[in-house]
Each structure stands twice: as structure tokens, then as C-alpha cells.
Coordinates of C-alpha atoms and ligand atoms in Angstrom, one line a residue:
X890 CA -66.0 97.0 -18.5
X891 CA -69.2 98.7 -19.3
X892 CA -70.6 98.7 -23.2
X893 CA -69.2 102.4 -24.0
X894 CA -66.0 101.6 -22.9
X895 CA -65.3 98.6 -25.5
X896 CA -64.9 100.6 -28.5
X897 CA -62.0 102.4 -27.0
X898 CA -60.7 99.5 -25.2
X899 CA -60.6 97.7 -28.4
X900 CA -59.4 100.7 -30.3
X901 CA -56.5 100.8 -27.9
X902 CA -55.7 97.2 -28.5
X903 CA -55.6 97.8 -32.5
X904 CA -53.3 100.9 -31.4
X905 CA -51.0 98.5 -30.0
X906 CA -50.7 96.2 -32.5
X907 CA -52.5 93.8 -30.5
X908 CA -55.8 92.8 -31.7
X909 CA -56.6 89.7 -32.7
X910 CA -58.6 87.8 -34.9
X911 CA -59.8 84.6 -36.0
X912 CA -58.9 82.2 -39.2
X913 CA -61.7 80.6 -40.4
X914 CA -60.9 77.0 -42.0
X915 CA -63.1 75.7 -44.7
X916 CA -61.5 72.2 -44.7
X917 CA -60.5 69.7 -42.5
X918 CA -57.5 70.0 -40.1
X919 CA -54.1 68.7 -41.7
X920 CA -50.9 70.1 -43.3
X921 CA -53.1 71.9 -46.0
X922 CA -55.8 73.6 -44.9
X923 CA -58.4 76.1 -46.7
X924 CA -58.8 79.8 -45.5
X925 CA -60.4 82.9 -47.7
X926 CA -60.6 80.5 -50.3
X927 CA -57.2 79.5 -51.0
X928 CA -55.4 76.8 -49.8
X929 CA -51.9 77.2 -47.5
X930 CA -49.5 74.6 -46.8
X931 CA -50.0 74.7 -42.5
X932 CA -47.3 74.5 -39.9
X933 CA -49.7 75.8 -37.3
X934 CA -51.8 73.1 -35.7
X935 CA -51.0 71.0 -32.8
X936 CA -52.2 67.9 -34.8
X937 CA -48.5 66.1 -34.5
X938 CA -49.4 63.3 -35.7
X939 CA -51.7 64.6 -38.3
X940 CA -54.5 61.8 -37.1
X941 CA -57.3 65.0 -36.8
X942 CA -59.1 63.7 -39.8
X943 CA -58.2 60.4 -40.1
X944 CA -60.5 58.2 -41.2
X945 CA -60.6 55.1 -39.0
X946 CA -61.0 57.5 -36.0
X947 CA -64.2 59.2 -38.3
X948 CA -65.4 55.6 -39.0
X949 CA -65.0 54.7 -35.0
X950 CA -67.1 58.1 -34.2
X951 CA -69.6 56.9 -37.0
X952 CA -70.2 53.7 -35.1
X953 CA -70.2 54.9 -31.8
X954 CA -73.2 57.7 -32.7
X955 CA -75.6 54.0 -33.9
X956 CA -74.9 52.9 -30.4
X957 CA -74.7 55.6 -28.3
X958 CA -76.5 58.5 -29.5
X959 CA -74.8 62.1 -29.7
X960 CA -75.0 64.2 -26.4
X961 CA -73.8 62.8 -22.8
X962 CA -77.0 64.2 -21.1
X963 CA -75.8 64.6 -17.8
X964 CA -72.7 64.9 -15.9
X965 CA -71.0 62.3 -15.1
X966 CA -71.9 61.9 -11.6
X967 CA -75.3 61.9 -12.6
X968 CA -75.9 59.6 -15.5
X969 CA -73.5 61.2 -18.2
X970 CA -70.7 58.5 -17.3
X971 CA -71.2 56.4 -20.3
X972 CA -69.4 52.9 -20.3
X973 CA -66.9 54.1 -23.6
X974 CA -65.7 56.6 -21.0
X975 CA -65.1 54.0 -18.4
X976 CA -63.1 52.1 -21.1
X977 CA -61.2 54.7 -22.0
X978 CA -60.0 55.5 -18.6
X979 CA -58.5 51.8 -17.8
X980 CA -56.9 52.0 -21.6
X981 CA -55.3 55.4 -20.5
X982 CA -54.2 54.5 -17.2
X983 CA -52.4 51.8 -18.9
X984 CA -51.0 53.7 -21.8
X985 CA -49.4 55.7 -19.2
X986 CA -48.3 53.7 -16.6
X987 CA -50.2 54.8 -13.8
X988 CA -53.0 52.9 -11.5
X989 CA -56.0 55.3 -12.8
X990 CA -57.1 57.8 -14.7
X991 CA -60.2 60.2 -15.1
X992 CA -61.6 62.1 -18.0
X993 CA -62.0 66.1 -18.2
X994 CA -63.7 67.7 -20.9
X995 CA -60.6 70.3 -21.4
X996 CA -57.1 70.1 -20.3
X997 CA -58.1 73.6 -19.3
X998 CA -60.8 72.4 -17.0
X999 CA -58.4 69.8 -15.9
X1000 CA -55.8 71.9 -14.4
X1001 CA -58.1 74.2 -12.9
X1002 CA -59.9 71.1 -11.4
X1003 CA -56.9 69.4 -9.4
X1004 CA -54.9 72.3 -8.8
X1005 CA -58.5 73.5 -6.7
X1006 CA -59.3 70.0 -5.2
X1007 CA -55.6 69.2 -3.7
X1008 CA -54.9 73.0 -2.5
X1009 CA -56.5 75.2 -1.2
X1010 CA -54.8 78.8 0.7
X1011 CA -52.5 76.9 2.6
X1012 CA -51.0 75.2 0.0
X1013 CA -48.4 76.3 -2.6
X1014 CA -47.4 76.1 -6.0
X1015 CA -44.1 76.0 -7.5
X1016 CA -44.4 76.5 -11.3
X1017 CA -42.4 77.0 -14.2
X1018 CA -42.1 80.8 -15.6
X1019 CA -43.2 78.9 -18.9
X1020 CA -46.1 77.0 -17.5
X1021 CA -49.3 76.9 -20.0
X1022 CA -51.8 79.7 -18.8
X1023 CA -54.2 76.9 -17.2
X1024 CA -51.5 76.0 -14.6
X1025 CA -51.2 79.7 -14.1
X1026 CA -55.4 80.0 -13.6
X1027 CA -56.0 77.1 -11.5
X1028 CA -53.5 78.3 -9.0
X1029 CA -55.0 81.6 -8.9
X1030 CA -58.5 80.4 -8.6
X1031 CA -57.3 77.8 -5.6
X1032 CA -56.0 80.9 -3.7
X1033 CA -52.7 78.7 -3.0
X1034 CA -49.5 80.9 -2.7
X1035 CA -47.9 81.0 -6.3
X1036 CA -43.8 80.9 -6.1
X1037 CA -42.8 81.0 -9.9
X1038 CA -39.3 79.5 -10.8
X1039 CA -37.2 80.8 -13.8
X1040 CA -37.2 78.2 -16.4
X1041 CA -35.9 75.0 -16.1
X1042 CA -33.9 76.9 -12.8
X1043 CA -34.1 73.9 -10.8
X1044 CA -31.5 75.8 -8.0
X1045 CA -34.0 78.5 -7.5
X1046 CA -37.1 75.7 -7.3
X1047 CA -34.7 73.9 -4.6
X1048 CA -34.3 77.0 -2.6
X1049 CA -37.9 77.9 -2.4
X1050 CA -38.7 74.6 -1.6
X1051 CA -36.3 74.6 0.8
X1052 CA -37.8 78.0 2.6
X1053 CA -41.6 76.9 2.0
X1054 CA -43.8 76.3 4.9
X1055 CA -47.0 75.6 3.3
X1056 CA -48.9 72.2 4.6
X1057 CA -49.7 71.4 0.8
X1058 CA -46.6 71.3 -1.9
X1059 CA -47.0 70.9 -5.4
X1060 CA -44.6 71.2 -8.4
X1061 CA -46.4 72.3 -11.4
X1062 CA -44.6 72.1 -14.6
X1063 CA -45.3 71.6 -18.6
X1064 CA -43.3 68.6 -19.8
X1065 CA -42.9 69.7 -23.5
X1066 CA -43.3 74.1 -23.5
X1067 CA -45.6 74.9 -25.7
X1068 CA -43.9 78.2 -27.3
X1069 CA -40.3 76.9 -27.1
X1070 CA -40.3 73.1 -27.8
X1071 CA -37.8 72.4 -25.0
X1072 CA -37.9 69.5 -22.1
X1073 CA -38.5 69.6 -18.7
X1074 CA -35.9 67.5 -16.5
X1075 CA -39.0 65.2 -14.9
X1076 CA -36.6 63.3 -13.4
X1077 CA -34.4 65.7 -11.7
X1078 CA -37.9 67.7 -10.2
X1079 CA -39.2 63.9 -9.1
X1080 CA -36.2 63.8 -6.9
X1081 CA -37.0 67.1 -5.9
X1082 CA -40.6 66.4 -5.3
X1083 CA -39.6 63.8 -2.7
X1084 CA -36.7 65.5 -1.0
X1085 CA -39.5 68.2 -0.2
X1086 CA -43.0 66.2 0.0
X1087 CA -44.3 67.5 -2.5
X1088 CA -46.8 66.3 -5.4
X1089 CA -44.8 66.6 -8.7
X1090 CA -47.6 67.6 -11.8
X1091 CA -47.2 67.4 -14.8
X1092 CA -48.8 68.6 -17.7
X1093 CA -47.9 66.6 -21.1
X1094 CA -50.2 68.0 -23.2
X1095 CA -47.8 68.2 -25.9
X1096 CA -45.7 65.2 -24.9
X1097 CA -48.5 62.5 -25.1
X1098 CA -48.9 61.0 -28.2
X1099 CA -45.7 62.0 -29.3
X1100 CA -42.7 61.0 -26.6
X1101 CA -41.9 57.8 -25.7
X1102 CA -41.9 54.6 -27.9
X1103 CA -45.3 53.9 -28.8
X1104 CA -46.4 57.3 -28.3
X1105 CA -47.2 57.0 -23.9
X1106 CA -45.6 60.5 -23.6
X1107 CA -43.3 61.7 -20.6
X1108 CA -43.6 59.0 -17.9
X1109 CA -42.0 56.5 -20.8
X1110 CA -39.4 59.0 -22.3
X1111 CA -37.9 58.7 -19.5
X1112 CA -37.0 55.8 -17.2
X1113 CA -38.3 54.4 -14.4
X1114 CA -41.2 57.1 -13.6
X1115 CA -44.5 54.8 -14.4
X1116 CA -46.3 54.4 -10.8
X1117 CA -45.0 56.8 -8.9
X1118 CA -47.6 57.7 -6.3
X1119 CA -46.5 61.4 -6.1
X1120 CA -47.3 61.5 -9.3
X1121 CA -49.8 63.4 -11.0
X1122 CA -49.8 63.2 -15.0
X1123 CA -52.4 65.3 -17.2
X1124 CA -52.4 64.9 -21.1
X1125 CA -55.0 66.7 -23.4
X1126 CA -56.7 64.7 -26.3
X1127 CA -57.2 67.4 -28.9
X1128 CA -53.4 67.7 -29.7
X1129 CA -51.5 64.7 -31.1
X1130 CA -54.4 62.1 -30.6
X1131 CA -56.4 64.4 -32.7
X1132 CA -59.7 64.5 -30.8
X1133 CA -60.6 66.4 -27.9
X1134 CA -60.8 66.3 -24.1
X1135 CA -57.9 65.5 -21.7
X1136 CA -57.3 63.1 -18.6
X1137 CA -55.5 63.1 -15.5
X1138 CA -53.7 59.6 -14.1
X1139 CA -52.4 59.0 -10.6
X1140 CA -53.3 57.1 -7.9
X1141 CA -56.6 55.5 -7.5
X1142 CA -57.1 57.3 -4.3
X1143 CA -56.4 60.6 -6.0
X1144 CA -58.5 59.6 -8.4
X1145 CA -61.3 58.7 -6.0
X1146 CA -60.9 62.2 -4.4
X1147 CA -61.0 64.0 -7.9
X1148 CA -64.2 62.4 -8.8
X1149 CA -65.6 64.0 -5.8
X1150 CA -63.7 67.4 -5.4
X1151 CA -62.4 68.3 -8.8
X1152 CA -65.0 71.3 -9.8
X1153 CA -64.0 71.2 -13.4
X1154 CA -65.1 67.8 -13.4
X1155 CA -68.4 67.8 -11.1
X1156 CA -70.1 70.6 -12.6
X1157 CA -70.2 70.2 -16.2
X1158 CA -71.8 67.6 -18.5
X1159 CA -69.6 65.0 -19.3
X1160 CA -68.0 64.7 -23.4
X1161 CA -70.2 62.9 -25.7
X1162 CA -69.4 59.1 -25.7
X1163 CA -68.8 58.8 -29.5
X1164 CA -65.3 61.2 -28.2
X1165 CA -64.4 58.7 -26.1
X1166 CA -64.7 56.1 -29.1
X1167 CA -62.8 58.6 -31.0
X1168 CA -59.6 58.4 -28.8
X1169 CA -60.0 54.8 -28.8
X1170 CA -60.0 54.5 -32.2
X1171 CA -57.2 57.0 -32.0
X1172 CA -54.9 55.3 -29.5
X1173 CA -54.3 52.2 -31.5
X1174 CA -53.1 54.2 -34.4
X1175 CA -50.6 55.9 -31.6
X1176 CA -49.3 53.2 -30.5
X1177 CA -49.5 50.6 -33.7
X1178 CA -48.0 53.5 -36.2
X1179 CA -44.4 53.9 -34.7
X1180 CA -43.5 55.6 -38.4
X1181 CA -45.3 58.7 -37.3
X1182 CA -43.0 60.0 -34.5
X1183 CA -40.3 58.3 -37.0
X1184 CA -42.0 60.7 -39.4
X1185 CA -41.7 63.5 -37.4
X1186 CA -37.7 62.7 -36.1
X1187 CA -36.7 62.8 -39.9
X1188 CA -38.4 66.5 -40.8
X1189 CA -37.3 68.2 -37.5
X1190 CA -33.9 66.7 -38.2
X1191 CA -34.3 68.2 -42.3
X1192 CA -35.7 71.9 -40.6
X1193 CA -32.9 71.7 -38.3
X1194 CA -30.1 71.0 -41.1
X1195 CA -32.1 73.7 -44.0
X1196 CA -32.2 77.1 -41.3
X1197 CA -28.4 76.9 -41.5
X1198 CA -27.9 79.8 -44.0
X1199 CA -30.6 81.6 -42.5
X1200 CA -30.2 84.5 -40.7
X1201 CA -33.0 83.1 -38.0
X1202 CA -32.1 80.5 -35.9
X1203 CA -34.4 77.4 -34.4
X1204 CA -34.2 77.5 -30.5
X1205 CA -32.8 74.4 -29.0
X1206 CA -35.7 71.8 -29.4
X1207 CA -36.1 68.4 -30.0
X1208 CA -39.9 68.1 -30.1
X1209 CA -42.4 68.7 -33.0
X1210 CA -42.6 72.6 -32.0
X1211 CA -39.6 74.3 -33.6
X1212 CA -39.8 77.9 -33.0
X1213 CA -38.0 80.2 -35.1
X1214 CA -36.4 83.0 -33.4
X1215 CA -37.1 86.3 -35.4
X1216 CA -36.2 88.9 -32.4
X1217 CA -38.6 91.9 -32.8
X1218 CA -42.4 91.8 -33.2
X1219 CA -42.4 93.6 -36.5
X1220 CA -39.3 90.7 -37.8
X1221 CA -42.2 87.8 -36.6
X1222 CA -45.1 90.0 -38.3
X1223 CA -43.1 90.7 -41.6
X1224 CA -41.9 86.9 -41.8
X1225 CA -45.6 85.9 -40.8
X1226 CA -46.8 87.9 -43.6
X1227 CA -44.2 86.7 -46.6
X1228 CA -45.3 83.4 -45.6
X1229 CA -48.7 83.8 -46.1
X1230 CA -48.3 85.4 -49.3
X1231 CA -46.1 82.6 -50.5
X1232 CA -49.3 80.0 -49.3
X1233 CA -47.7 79.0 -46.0
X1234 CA -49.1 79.2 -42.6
X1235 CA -47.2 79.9 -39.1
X1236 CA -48.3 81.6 -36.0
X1237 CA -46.3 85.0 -35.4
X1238 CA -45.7 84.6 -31.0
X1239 CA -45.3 87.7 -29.8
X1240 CA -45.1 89.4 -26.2
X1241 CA -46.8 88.2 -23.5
X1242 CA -47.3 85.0 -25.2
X1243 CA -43.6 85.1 -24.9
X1244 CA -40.5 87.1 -23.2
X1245 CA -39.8 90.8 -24.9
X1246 CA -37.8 90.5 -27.6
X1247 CA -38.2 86.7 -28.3
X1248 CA -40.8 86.9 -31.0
X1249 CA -41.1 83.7 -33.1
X1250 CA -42.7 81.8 -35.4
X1251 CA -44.0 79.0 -34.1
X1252 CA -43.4 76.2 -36.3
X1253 CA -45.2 73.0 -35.7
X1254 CA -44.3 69.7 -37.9
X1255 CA -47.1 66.8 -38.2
X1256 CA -46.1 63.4 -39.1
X1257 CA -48.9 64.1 -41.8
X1258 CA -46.2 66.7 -43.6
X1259 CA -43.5 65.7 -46.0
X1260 CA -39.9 66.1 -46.6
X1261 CA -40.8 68.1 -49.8
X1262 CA -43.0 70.4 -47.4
X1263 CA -40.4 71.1 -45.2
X1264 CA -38.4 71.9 -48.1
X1265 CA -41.1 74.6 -49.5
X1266 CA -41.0 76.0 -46.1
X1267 CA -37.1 76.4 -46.1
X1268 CA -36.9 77.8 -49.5
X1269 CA -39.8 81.0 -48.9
X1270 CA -37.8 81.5 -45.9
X1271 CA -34.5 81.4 -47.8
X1272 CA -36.5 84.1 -49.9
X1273 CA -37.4 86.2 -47.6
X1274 CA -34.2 86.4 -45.9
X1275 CA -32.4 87.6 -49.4
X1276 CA -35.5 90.2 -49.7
Ligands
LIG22 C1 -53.4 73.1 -24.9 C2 -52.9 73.0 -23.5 C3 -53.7 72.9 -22.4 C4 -55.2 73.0 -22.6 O1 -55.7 71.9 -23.1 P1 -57.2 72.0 -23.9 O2 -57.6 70.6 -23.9 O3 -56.9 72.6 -25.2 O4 -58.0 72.8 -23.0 C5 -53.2 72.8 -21.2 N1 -51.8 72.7 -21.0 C6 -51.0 72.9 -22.1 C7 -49.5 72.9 -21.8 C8 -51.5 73.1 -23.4 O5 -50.6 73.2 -24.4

């Protein structure tokens, strides 16, 4: 696109309804948050287990910059692989279940980094219609054929399974969706996986941290999946742990070959070690703070029981995201809008984030919100729907 043809470009997008812009915080992350001066009661973070600003994890990062400076320097096959990362990755691993794990600077980076080390032209992907963008990138960029799935259709994955040729197989799938809140059936596409020889990869970004008992995401949710070496498990550390980064686990020999082909991970400089310390820190209030996801079970179980009378329902979801379903783009706008005027804050999802005609809002509950906030939530939505 050339400079003269931006305005109209942009111009276009406004047309369409489609432009978008950026909130700027003034305050920390949490369920209240400061934009334009005013403050707004947030359902509209990823911080799950509203640990973003917590202070132990800010006292860990204060401690970490005495010993270990600010900026990683270097990549981390050069000299950037400080020994708080190499900590971190044995307390992942473990936290997981899985032999090894290795450190990305994104979850972004990560996907795109294994999907392009383990497949290249010859290989193909199987995805989920649903799957987070980076799934969707990372295959593209690999040049590996892309076979998308309806969602959750595990009879149409079977069949092109069945029919594939390709020398490289993988199954790509989000555990937790991010726009509807729903499960993936890991242990049906594991069977799946092995009927077929196939990796099976999944991507918990919104699952670690908040599934499983002390918080170890997918692979403990449900049973007997820790260890398996078709395996590949990718969580991201900016969403319930509160920090940033992501990390892949599997077997050490994928590992091995990930530290050496992985793109994503070779050619940029590795996080800052005081991160690292960060998600330490962070990790024991995970797993030692069971009332948080008990938190969470009791407010999606009060949202769940106040939409009732309302004339939107919640889509089928167990997790922390709870979208409600408002139909049309203008219904999410005009809700988004009464909302904000009333001091609360939800995302409006509209198409191609999501399937015409299955605009939302995207409500997102944090173990840092209270019953009482869930109740200000249902009654400006009771409002709205008597307007
Ligand atoms: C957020 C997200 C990512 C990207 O992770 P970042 O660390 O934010 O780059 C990848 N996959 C899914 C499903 C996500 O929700």
C-alpha cells in the first residue's frame, strides 16, 4: 500500500464500521482500571487470576533487576540465556507434566516457531476453524498444507486424517477458545493423533494457570495426558500468570531440535531475566492460592444464574471467558456502549473476530472481581435490556 492510498484505505475501514482504536490505561491492570480519567469496573483483560499487579510478583521483579540487571543483551544462543530462564524452564516442565520446556518471548512467536521447525511443504496441518490467529500464521508461513476442521467436528478431522498423505501430521488446536470459552476434547484428538501419527499441539494459552487443580492447565484437567511424547503443549505467560512471554513443553528431543530450528526463538533477544523471576514469583501464587480458580468457579456459576431474565444468553462455557451472545453487530456496539456509560468495560467481538451474526461481548471474570461486581454487571445489563 503506497502513502496516498492510506487515507482512503482507512476512510473505507471507518465506512465500515471497522476501525479501531486503542484504550489507553492510566492505572495498573485489574478489575478497575482508569481510562479518559474515569475509572470503569473491567471485564476485559485476560488477567484470570487478577495476579497482573500483584505485589509479591512486583517485589520478585524488584529483586531480580539488583541481581541481574534489566535487558537480556543477547539472544539466547548467544549469551542472553540467563540462569533465571534455565530455572524457569525445569519449574515449567514440571508444572506441566512434560520432560522439558523452552522459553519464547510471545506465544505468538511460539507458534510460528514450532509450526516452521517440525513442517515444512510436505507436512500438514489440521486446525480447528477457531484456532487463535498465530496457529493460523505459523502454518501459513511454514508453507505446510492447511486442512481446517469445523469446530470441535472431530468426524470431519478423522476423515481428513484418514485421506492425508502428507510425510509430517500435526493437529493444531486451542484448548480453551478464546472468543467462546468452550473445551476442546484433548483426549478424544490424542487418540486421534495416534491412530494417524500425528503430533497432537496444543495451545493452552488460556487454560494454564487456570484448569487443572493447582492451576497446571490442560494436561491435568484431564487424565492421564502428562508425558505423552506426541505431545506438544504451548502456554503464554501474559494471561492468567500475569506476566509475559510463553513456553513450549514436550520431549527433550523436540526440545533439543527447537532450540536449534525454531526461528521465533533463534533470532530474537531473549526476555529480560527479571520476567523470568516474575513468573516464578508468579507460579507459586498459582499453585499455593487454590481460592483463586475457586474464586472464579463461584462468579461464573453467579453470571450464569443472573443472565436468566435477560434477553441475551451466555454460550455454553465453563471457563473464565463467558461470552454474551448479542446477535448483530450494532446489538454488541449498543450494549458495548450502555456499558461504558454505566462505568463498565467489555469488548464488543464482532465479525471476522467471530462467525456473522455471532457478535458478543466478551466477558472475562478474574479471581480479582467480586460477587458484588458481578452483580453491578448483571443489573446495567438488566437495564439495558428494559431500555
Ligand atoms: C494470546 C494468545 C496467543 C498469543 O500469545 P501472546 O503471548 O499474547 O503473544 C496465542 N494463542 C492463543 C490461543 C492466545 O489466546
Amino acid at each position: 500500500m503506497l502513502p496516498e492510498q492510506l487515507s482512503s484505505a482507512l476512510a473505507e475501514l471507518d465506512a465500515q464500521g471497522l476501525s479501531r482504536r486503542r484504550l489507553v490505561l492510566a492505572s495498573p491492570q485489574g478489575p478497575r482500571v482508569r481510562v479518559d480519567g474515569r475509572e470503569y469496573l473491567s471485564f476485559a483483560s485476560n488477567d484470570y487470576l487478577g495476579l497482573a499487579a500483584h505485589p509479591a510478583i512486583a517485589e520478585a521483579v524488584g529483586r531480580a533487576v539488583a541481581t541481574a540487571g534489566v535487558g537480556a543483551g543477547a539472544a539466547h544462543l548467544l549469551t542472553g540465556h540467563h540462569h533465571l530462564h534455565h530455572a524457569l524452564e525445569a519449574v515449567l516442565a514440571d508444572f506441566v507434566g512434560l520432560p522439558s520446556a523452552l522459553l519464547f518471548s510471545t506465544g505468538y512467536m511460539a507458534n510460528l516457531g514450532v509450526l516452521t521447525a517440525l513442517l515444512d511443504r510436505h507436512g500438514e496441518i489440521f486446525a480447528d476453524r477457531l484456532n487463535h490467529a498465530s496457529l493460523l500464521d505459523g502454518a501459513r508461513l511454514g508453507r505446510a498444507r492447511l486442512s481446517r476442521y469445523p469446530h470441535l467436528d472431530l468426524v470431519c478431522l478423522e476423515r481428513r486424517l484418514a485421506a492425508s498423505r502428507a510425510g509430517v501430521k500435526l493437529i493444531a488446536t486451542d484448548t480453551v477458545f478464546s472468543m467462546d470459552g468452550d473445551l476442546a476434547p484433548v483426549p478424544q484428538l490424542l487418540e486421534l493423533a495416534e491412530r494417524f501419527d500425528a503430533w497432537l499441539y496444543l495451545d493452552d494459552a488460556h487454560g494454564f494457570g487456570v484448569l487443572g487443580e493447582q492451576g497446571g492447565g490442560v494436561l491435568r484437567h484431564f487424565p492421564h495426558l502428562t508425558g505423552h511424547p506426541r505431545l506438544i503443549y504451548m502456554a503464554t505467560l501474559g494471561k492468567a500468570i500475569g506476566v509475559a512471554g510463553a513456553f513450549v513443553a514436550g520431549s527433550p528431543e523436540l526440545i533439543h531440535w527447537l532450540v536449534n530450528k525454531a526461528r521465533g526463538y533463534l533470532y530474537t533477544t531473549a526476555q529480560p531475566p527479571l520476567l523470568a523471576a516474575a513468573v516464578l514469583a508468579s507460579l507459586e501464587l498459582v499453585a499455593g492460592e487454590p481460592w483463586r480458580r475457586q474464586r472464579l468457579a463461584v462468579l461464573i456459576q453467579r453470571l450464569k444464574a443472573g443472565v436468566a431474565p435477560l434477553p441475551w444468553p451466555l454460550m455454553p462455557s465453563r471457563t473464565p471467558i463467558q461470552p454474551l451472545l448479542a446477535g448483530s453487530n450494532a446489538q454488541a456496539l449498543c450494549l458495548a456502549e450502555g456499558l461504558k456509560e454505566r462505568g463498565i468495560l467489555i469488548p464488543a467481538i464482532r465479525p471476522p473476530t467471530v462467525p456473522q451474526g455471532t457478535a458478543r461481548l466478551r466477558v472475562s471474570l478474574s479471581a480479582a472481581h467480586t460477587p458484588s461486581d458481578v452483580d453491578t454487571l448483571l443489573g446495567a445489563l438488566l437495564e439495558l435490556a428494559l431500555a
